[in-house]
PDB file of C-alpha atoms in Angstrom:
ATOM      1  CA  UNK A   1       0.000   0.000   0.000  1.00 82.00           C
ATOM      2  CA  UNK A   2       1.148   3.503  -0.992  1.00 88.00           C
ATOM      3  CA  UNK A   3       1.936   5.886   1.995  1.00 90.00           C
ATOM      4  CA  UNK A   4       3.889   9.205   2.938  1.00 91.00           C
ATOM      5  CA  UNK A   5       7.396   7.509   3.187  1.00 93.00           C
ATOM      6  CA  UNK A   6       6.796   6.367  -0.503  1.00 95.00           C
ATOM      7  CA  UNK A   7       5.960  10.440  -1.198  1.00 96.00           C
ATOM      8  CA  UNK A   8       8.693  11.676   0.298  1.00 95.00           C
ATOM      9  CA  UNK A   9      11.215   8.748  -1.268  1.00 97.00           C
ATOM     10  CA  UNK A  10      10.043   9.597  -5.013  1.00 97.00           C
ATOM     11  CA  UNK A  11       9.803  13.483  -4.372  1.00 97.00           C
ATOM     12  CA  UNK A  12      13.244  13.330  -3.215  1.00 97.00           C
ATOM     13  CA  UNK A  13      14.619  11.435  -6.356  1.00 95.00           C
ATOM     14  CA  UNK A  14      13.421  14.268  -8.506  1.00 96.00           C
ATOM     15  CA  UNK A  15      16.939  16.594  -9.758  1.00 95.00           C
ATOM     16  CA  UNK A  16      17.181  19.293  -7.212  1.00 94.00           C
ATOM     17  CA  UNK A  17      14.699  18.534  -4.834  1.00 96.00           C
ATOM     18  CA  UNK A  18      15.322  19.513  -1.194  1.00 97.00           C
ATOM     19  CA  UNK A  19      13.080  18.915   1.967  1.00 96.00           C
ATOM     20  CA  UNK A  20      12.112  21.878   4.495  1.00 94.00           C
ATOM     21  CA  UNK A  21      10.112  22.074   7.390  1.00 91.00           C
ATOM     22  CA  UNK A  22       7.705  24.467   6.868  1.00 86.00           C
ATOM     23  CA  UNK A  23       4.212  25.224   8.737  1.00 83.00           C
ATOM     24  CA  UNK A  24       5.488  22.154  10.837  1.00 85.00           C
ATOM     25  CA  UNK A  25       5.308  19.760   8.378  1.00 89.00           C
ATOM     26  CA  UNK A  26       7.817  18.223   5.408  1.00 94.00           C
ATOM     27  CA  UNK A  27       7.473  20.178   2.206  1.00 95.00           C
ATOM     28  CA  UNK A  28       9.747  19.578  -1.075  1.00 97.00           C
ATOM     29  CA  UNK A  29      11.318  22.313  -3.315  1.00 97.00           C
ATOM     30  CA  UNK A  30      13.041  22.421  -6.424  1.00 97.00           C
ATOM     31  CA  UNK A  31      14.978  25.720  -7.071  1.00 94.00           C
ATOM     32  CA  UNK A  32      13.311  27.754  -4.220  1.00 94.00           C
ATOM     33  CA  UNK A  33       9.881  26.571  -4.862  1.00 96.00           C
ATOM     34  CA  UNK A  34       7.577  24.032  -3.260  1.00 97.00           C
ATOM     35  CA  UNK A  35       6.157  21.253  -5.192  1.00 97.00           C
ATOM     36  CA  UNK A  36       4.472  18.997  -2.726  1.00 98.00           C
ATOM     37  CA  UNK A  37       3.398  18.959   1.431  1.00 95.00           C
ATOM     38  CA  UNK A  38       2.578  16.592   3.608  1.00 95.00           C
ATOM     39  CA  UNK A  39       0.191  17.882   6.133  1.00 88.00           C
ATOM     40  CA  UNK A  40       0.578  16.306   9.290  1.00 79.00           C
ATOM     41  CA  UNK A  41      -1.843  13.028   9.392  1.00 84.00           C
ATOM     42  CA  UNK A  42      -0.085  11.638   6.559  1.00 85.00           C
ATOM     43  CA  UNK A  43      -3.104  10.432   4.842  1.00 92.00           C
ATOM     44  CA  UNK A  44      -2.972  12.839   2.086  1.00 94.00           C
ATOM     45  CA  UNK A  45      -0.215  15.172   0.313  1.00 96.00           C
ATOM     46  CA  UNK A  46      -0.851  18.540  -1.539  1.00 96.00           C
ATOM     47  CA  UNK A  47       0.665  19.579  -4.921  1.00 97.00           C
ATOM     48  CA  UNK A  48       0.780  22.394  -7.885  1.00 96.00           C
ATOM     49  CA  UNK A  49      -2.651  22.074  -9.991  1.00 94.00           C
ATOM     50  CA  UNK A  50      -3.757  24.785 -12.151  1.00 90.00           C
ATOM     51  CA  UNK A  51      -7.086  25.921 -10.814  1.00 87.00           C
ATOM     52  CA  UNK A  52      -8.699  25.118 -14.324  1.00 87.00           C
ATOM     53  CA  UNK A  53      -7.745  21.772 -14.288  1.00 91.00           C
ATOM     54  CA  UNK A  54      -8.313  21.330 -10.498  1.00 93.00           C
ATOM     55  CA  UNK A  55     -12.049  21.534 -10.575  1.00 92.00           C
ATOM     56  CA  UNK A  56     -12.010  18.678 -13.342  1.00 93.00           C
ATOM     57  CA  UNK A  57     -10.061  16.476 -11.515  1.00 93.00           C
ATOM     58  CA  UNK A  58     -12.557  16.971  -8.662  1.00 95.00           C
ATOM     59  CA  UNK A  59     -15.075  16.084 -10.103  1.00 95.00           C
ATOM     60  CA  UNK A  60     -14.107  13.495 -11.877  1.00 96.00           C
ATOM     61  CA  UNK A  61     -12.254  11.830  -9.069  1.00 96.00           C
ATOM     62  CA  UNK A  62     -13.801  13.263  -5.935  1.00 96.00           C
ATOM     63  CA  UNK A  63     -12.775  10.141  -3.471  1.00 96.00           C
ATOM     64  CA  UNK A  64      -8.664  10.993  -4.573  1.00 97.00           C
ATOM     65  CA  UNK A  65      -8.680  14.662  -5.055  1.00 96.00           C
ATOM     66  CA  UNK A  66     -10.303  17.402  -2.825  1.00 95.00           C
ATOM     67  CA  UNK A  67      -9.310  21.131  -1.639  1.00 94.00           C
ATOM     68  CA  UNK A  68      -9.629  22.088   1.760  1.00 91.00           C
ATOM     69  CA  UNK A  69     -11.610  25.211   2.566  1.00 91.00           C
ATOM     70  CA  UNK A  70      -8.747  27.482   3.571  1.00 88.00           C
ATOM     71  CA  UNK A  71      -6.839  26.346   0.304  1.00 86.00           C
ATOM     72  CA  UNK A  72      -9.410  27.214  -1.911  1.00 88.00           C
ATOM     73  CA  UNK A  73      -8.039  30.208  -3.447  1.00 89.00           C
ATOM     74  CA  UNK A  74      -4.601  28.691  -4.119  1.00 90.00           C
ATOM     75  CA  UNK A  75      -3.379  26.431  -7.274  1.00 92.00           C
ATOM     76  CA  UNK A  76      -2.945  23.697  -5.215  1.00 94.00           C
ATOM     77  CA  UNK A  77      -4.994  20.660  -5.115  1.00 96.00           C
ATOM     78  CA  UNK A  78      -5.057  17.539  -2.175  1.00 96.00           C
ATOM     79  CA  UNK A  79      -4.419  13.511  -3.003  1.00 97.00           C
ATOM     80  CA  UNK A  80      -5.704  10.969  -0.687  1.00 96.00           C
ATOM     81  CA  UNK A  81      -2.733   8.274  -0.437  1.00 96.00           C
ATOM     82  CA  UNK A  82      -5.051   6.007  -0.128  1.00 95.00           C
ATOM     83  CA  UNK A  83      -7.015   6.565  -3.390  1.00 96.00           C
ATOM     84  CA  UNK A  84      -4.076   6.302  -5.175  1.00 96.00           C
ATOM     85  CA  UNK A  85      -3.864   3.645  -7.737  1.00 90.00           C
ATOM     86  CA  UNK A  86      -0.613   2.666  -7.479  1.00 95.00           C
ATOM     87  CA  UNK A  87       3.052   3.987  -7.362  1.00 96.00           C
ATOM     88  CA  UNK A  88       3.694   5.042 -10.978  1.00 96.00           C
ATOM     89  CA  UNK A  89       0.517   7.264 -10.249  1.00 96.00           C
ATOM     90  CA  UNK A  90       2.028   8.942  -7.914  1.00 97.00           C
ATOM     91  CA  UNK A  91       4.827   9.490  -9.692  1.00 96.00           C
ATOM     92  CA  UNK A  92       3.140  10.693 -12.774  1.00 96.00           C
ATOM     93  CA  UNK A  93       1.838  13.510 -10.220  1.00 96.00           C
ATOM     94  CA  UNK A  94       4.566  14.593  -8.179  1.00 97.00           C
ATOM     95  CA  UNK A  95       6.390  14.431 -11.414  1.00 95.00           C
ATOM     96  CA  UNK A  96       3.883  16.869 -13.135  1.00 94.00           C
ATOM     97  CA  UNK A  97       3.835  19.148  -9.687  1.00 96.00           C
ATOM     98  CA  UNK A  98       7.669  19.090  -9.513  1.00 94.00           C
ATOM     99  CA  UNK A  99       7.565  20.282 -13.228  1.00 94.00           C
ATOM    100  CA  UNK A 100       5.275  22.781 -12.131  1.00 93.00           C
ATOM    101  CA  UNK A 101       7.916  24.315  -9.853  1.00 94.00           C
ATOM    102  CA  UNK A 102      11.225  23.433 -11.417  1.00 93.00           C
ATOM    103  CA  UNK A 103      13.232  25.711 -14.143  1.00 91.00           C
ATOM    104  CA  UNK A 104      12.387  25.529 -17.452  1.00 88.00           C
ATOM    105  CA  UNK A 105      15.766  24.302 -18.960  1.00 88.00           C
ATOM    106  CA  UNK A 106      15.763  21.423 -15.867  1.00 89.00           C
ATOM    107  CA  UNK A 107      12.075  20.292 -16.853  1.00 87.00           C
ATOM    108  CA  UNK A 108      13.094  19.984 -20.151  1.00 86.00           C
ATOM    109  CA  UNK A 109      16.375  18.087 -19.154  1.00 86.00           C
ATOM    110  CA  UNK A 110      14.551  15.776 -16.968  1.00 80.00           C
ATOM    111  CA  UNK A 111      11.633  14.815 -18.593  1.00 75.00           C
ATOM    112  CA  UNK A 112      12.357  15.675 -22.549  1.00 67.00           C
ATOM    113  CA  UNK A 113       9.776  18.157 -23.096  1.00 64.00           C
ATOM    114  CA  UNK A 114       9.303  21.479 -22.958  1.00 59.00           C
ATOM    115  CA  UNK A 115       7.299  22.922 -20.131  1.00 55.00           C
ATOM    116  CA  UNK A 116       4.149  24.851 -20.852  1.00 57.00           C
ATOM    117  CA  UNK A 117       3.445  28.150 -19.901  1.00 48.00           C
ATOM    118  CA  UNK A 118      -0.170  27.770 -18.754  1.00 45.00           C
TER     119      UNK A 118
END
């Protein structure tokens, strides 16, 4: 079963990724800028969404994805760890929060395509 110690082990083999403590709880960074939490139960994490896709992935998936109230306003979207399918979908979305967050020229490095600018 997919937990938190298998979202921190995969954020941290993305290039450049760092841990920090913030808001008492483990966050992950690449070049300055946060990619992913872990709020303090450890049941869910949070990571970069685009508000227009958010809602969609809401409502299609409303048992793995949710927002909490006080998050509403951000471009950040929750995943319940234990919705998950399995680890390569977690992957797939740290990967696409990480590349999110990361530089341009490092996406592009890593994953062999060119980031978009929405």
């Amino acid at each position: 079963m997919t937990d938190s110690d298998d979202v921190r082990r995969i954020a941290l083999s993305l290039p450049e990724t760092v841990e920090k403590e913030a808001w008492q709880m483990p966050t992950f960074r690449v070049a300055g800028r946060m990619f992913v939490t872990i709020p303090d139960d450890e049941t869910s994490f949070a990571v970069r969404c685009p508000r227009h896709e958010r809602e969609e992935l809401i409502a299609a998936e409303p048992e793995k994805f949710w927002v909490p109230p006080h998050e509403a306003g951000s471009s950040w979207v929750r995943v319940r760890i234990a919705a998950l399918d399995d680890l390569a979908e977690l992957r797939d979305i740290l990967v696409d929060s990480w590349s999110q967050a990361a530089p341009p020229e490092l996406v592009e490095k890593f994953t062999g395509r060119t980031p978009s600018t929405t």
